[in-house]
Short mmCIF file of C-alpha atoms and ligand atoms in Angstrom, two decimals:
data_model
loop_
_atom_site.label_atom_id
_atom_site.label_comp_id
_atom_site.label_asym_id
_atom_site.label_seq_id
_atom_site.Cartn_x
_atom_site.Cartn_y
_atom_site.Cartn_z
CA MET E 29 104.19 116.62 127.92
CA ILE E 30 107.83 117.41 127.14
CA ASN E 31 109.32 120.45 128.73
CA ILE E 32 113.20 121.25 128.09
CA THR E 33 114.65 124.56 129.52
CA ILE E 34 118.06 125.63 128.30
CA ASP E 35 119.32 128.57 130.09
CA GLY E 36 122.64 130.62 129.60
CA PRO E 37 124.21 133.66 128.84
CA SER E 38 124.20 135.44 125.37
CA GLY E 39 125.84 133.82 122.92
CA ALA E 40 126.19 130.47 124.37
CA GLY E 41 124.81 129.07 121.16
CA LYS E 42 121.17 128.38 122.91
CA SER E 43 119.09 129.16 119.81
CA THR E 44 120.96 127.11 117.59
CA VAL E 45 121.12 124.07 119.64
CA ALA E 46 117.56 124.59 120.77
CA GLN E 47 116.35 124.77 117.30
CA ASP E 48 118.23 121.48 116.23
CA VAL E 49 116.84 119.82 119.47
CA ALA E 50 113.10 120.86 118.49
CA LYS E 51 113.58 119.82 114.93
CA ARG E 52 114.99 116.53 115.62
CA LEU E 53 112.60 115.73 118.59
CA GLY E 54 109.37 117.10 116.52
CA ILE E 55 108.66 119.64 119.21
CA ILE E 56 108.23 123.56 119.23
CA TYR E 57 111.19 125.82 119.77
CA LEU E 58 109.97 128.79 122.15
CA ASP E 59 112.89 131.46 121.86
CA THR E 60 111.85 133.45 125.01
CA GLY E 61 114.59 136.33 124.08
CA ALA E 62 112.31 137.14 120.97
CA ILE E 63 109.35 138.07 123.33
CA TYR E 64 111.45 140.49 125.62
CA ARG E 65 113.45 141.59 122.22
CA ALA E 66 109.35 142.31 120.63
CA PHE E 67 108.34 144.08 123.62
CA ALA E 68 111.74 146.21 123.99
CA TYR E 69 111.36 147.18 120.08
CA ALA E 70 107.98 148.36 120.69
CA ALA E 71 108.63 150.30 123.97
CA LEU E 72 111.31 152.28 122.05
CA LYS E 73 109.38 152.49 118.84
CA SER E 74 106.66 154.40 121.35
CA ASN E 75 109.31 156.39 123.06
CA VAL E 76 108.82 154.54 126.51
CA ASN E 77 111.79 155.30 128.79
CA ILE E 78 113.17 152.12 129.45
CA ASP E 79 114.40 152.48 132.98
CA ASP E 80 111.47 154.05 134.42
CA VAL E 81 109.36 150.96 135.72
CA LYS E 82 106.45 153.20 135.85
CA GLN E 83 106.29 154.08 132.22
CA VAL E 84 107.17 150.64 131.34
CA ALA E 85 104.64 149.11 133.29
CA ALA E 86 102.06 151.19 131.81
CA PHE E 87 103.11 150.34 128.27
CA LEU E 88 103.16 146.73 129.27
CA ASP E 89 99.41 146.83 130.48
CA SER E 90 98.40 147.98 127.27
CA ALA E 91 100.46 145.84 125.12
CA ASP E 92 98.90 142.82 123.21
CA ILE E 93 101.87 140.56 123.12
CA ASP E 94 101.17 137.37 120.68
CA VAL E 95 103.51 134.25 119.93
CA ARG E 96 102.36 132.10 117.11
CA TYR E 97 103.90 129.68 115.06
CA ASP E 98 103.98 129.56 110.93
CA GLY E 99 104.90 125.79 110.84
CA CYS E 100 107.80 125.64 113.02
CA VAL E 101 108.98 129.19 112.51
CA GLN E 102 108.00 131.35 115.64
CA LYS E 103 106.84 134.83 114.88
CA VAL E 104 106.09 137.49 117.64
CA TYR E 105 103.34 140.08 117.17
CA MET E 106 102.74 143.33 118.70
CA ASP E 107 99.57 144.91 118.58
CA GLY E 108 98.83 142.63 115.77
CA GLU E 109 101.95 143.42 113.92
CA ASP E 110 104.45 141.00 112.95
CA VAL E 111 107.74 142.54 114.53
CA THR E 112 109.78 139.41 114.20
CA MET E 113 112.23 140.90 111.63
CA TYR E 114 112.93 143.64 113.33
CA ILE E 115 114.28 142.55 116.71
CA ARG E 116 117.72 141.45 115.85
CA ALA E 117 119.37 144.77 115.68
CA HIS E 118 122.12 145.56 117.86
CA ASN E 119 120.19 148.09 119.99
CA ILE E 120 117.37 146.14 120.63
CA SER E 121 119.56 143.72 122.24
CA LYS E 122 120.64 146.16 124.80
CA ALA E 123 117.31 147.22 125.17
CA ALA E 124 115.87 143.97 125.83
CA SER E 125 118.22 143.21 128.60
CA ASP E 126 117.59 146.77 129.96
CA ILE E 127 113.87 146.12 129.88
CA SER E 128 113.95 142.67 131.14
CA LYS E 129 114.93 143.52 134.43
CA HIS E 130 111.39 145.07 135.58
CA ILE E 131 109.40 142.71 137.66
CA PRO E 132 105.88 143.52 136.13
CA VAL E 133 107.67 142.65 132.51
CA ARG E 134 109.17 139.36 133.92
CA ILE E 135 105.63 138.31 135.33
CA LYS E 136 103.88 138.91 132.02
CA LEU E 137 106.33 137.48 129.70
CA SER E 138 106.86 134.57 131.77
CA LYS E 139 103.01 133.84 131.89
CA ILE E 140 103.03 133.93 127.82
CA GLN E 141 105.65 131.21 128.18
CA ARG E 142 103.93 129.16 130.24
CA LYS E 143 100.71 128.95 128.49
CA ILE E 144 102.92 127.63 125.25
CA ALA E 145 104.60 125.29 127.31
CA ALA E 146 101.32 123.89 129.01
CA ALA E 147 100.03 123.19 125.79
CA ASN E 148 103.03 122.09 123.77
CA ASP E 149 105.91 119.58 123.84
CA VAL E 150 108.45 122.56 123.70
CA VAL E 151 112.21 123.34 124.12
CA LEU E 152 112.66 126.80 125.53
CA ASP E 153 115.86 128.71 125.58
CA GLY E 154 116.31 131.70 128.08
CA ARG E 155 117.67 133.02 131.32
CA ASP E 156 115.28 131.95 133.92
CA SER E 157 113.28 129.13 132.34
CA GLY E 158 114.30 126.36 134.48
CA THR E 159 114.72 128.39 137.75
CA TYR E 160 111.23 130.79 137.61
CA VAL E 161 109.16 130.02 134.32
CA LEU E 162 109.00 126.40 134.42
CA PRO E 163 110.83 124.97 137.51
CA ASN E 164 109.14 121.71 137.22
CA ALA E 165 110.56 120.97 133.68
CA ASN E 166 111.56 117.58 133.24
CA PHE E 167 114.48 118.37 131.06
CA LYS E 168 116.64 121.38 132.42
CA PHE E 169 120.35 122.15 130.79
CA PHE E 170 122.26 125.32 131.45
CA LEU E 171 124.68 126.01 128.52
CA THR E 172 127.57 128.34 128.69
CA ALA E 173 130.93 128.93 126.87
CA ASP E 174 133.95 131.49 127.60
CA VAL E 175 132.95 135.19 126.93
CA GLU E 176 135.61 135.75 124.04
CA GLU E 177 134.06 132.59 122.44
CA ARG E 178 130.68 133.90 122.79
CA ALA E 179 131.52 137.42 121.45
CA SER E 180 133.17 135.83 118.42
CA ARG E 181 130.35 133.68 117.63
CA ARG E 182 128.08 137.07 118.09
CA PHE E 183 130.37 139.13 116.04
CA LEU E 184 130.29 136.22 113.02
CA GLU E 185 126.34 136.22 113.34
CA LEU E 186 126.13 139.85 113.10
CA LYS E 187 128.50 140.00 110.16
CA GLU E 188 127.02 137.30 108.57
CA ARG E 189 123.62 139.79 108.44
CA GLY E 190 125.32 142.48 107.05
CA ALA E 191 125.94 144.56 110.29
CA GLU E 192 128.58 146.80 110.62
CA VAL E 193 130.12 146.35 114.14
CA GLU E 194 133.56 145.88 115.61
CA TYR E 195 134.51 142.78 117.82
CA SER E 196 135.68 144.89 120.62
CA ARG E 197 132.37 146.54 121.10
CA VAL E 198 130.03 143.15 120.71
CA LEU E 199 132.49 141.97 123.42
CA GLU E 200 131.96 144.80 125.68
CA ASP E 201 128.16 144.16 125.26
CA ILE E 202 128.13 140.83 126.35
CA LYS E 203 130.21 141.62 129.09
CA SER E 204 127.61 144.15 129.82
CA ARG E 205 124.77 142.10 129.32
CA ASP E 206 125.92 139.22 131.59
CA PHE E 207 126.38 141.61 134.07
CA ASN E 208 122.86 142.99 134.01
CA ASP E 209 121.12 139.45 133.06
CA SER E 210 123.12 138.17 136.03
CA ASN E 211 122.44 140.96 138.84
CA ARG E 212 119.00 141.84 138.46
CA ASP E 213 117.03 141.25 141.35
CA PHE E 214 114.13 139.02 140.01
CA ALA E 215 114.39 136.05 138.26
CA PRO E 216 118.28 136.56 137.21
CA LEU E 217 120.11 134.40 134.82
CA LEU E 218 120.92 131.38 137.03
CA ARG E 219 121.63 127.77 136.57
CA ALA E 220 119.10 125.56 138.31
CA ALA E 221 120.31 123.31 141.05
CA ASP E 222 118.92 120.38 138.77
CA ALA E 223 120.14 121.58 135.54
CA GLU E 224 122.93 119.88 133.64
CA LEU E 225 125.85 122.27 132.97
CA ILE E 226 127.19 122.01 129.25
CA ASP E 227 130.25 124.12 128.59
CA SER E 228 130.12 124.68 124.65
CA THR E 229 133.28 126.54 124.50
CA ARG E 230 134.93 123.56 122.30
CA LEU E 231 131.85 122.00 121.02
CA LYS E 232 130.12 122.55 117.67
CA ALA E 233 126.17 123.05 118.25
CA ASP E 234 125.19 119.73 116.72
CA GLU E 235 127.46 117.92 119.61
CA VAL E 236 125.42 120.04 122.39
CA ALA E 237 122.34 118.98 120.64
CA ASP E 238 123.40 115.33 120.85
CA ILE E 239 124.30 115.85 124.51
CA ILE E 240 120.69 117.16 125.24
CA ILE E 241 118.80 114.42 122.78
CA ASN E 242 120.81 111.71 124.57
CA ALA E 243 120.06 112.88 128.02
CA VAL E 244 116.28 113.27 126.79
CA ARG E 245 116.09 109.88 125.14
CA LYS E 246 117.76 108.08 128.03
CA LYS E 247 115.42 109.69 130.66
CA ARG E 248 112.45 108.75 128.68
O1 DC K 77 118.22 135.55 124.04
P1 DC K 77 118.29 137.07 123.71
O2 DC K 77 119.83 137.30 123.47
O3 DC K 77 117.70 137.01 122.27
O4 DC K 77 117.76 137.69 124.62
C1 DC K 77 117.68 139.09 124.64
C2 DC K 77 117.65 139.71 126.35
O5 DC K 77 116.22 139.38 126.72
C3 DC K 77 118.81 139.37 127.39
O6 DC K 77 119.83 139.95 127.14
C4 DC K 77 117.92 139.32 128.50
C5 DC K 77 116.75 139.15 127.99
N1 DC K 77 115.89 137.78 128.30
C6 DC K 77 115.52 137.54 129.77
O7 DC K 77 115.80 138.56 130.56
N2 DC K 77 115.01 136.30 130.04
C7 DC K 77 114.66 135.37 128.74
N3 DC K 77 114.01 134.16 129.22
C8 DC K 77 115.01 135.82 127.56
C9 DC K 77 115.89 136.88 127.27
#
């Protein structure tokens, strides 16, 4: 079984790289952030107070979260509804980061990820995939880049999707998510001791994917 983890901060290019790696190796790409986003989206829609762990935990207990694949395209279903198209909005990024600090949320969403990784060759991108979700994964990477570079990538991505945002706001959001994701008590954003560090500030996504694929092929 191939389990490749790619962790790192927001905007480091994890999802583009992970999708490319998955395609080139013919394996599944598991976007773990999409699961946090889908849960945050559903919680907001149900007027759950995201800072209140009791409310969030009660909502979590009743939530039916399902990850399915349409070919190699991942879809996340909440209570039977495909919410994949709603989860990229700006406010959902912040809500996902906030809701992900609650321990019951991390435990339940990590179980979903482990189940998929146990049954499939998979590349996951996330924050704690190599440290908490799959500590025994056979290939681990930690992808990072300078914060300004990450903010401009995210800004261009949002613009391409037609969003009306300012660069300074995206930069502030990325900084605040970095802080949130790295400073939560349970399973924070952290480089696993055995994860290879890749700085993508001056690398294109396909160059990063080459590094990962070469490392995987060499070890196999
Ligand atoms: O990777 P992303 O931007 O789609 O993730 C959105 C938020 O979800 C991120 O700020 C933190 C949270 N998240 C997490 O805590 N653990 C993960 N494995 C993936 C995402």
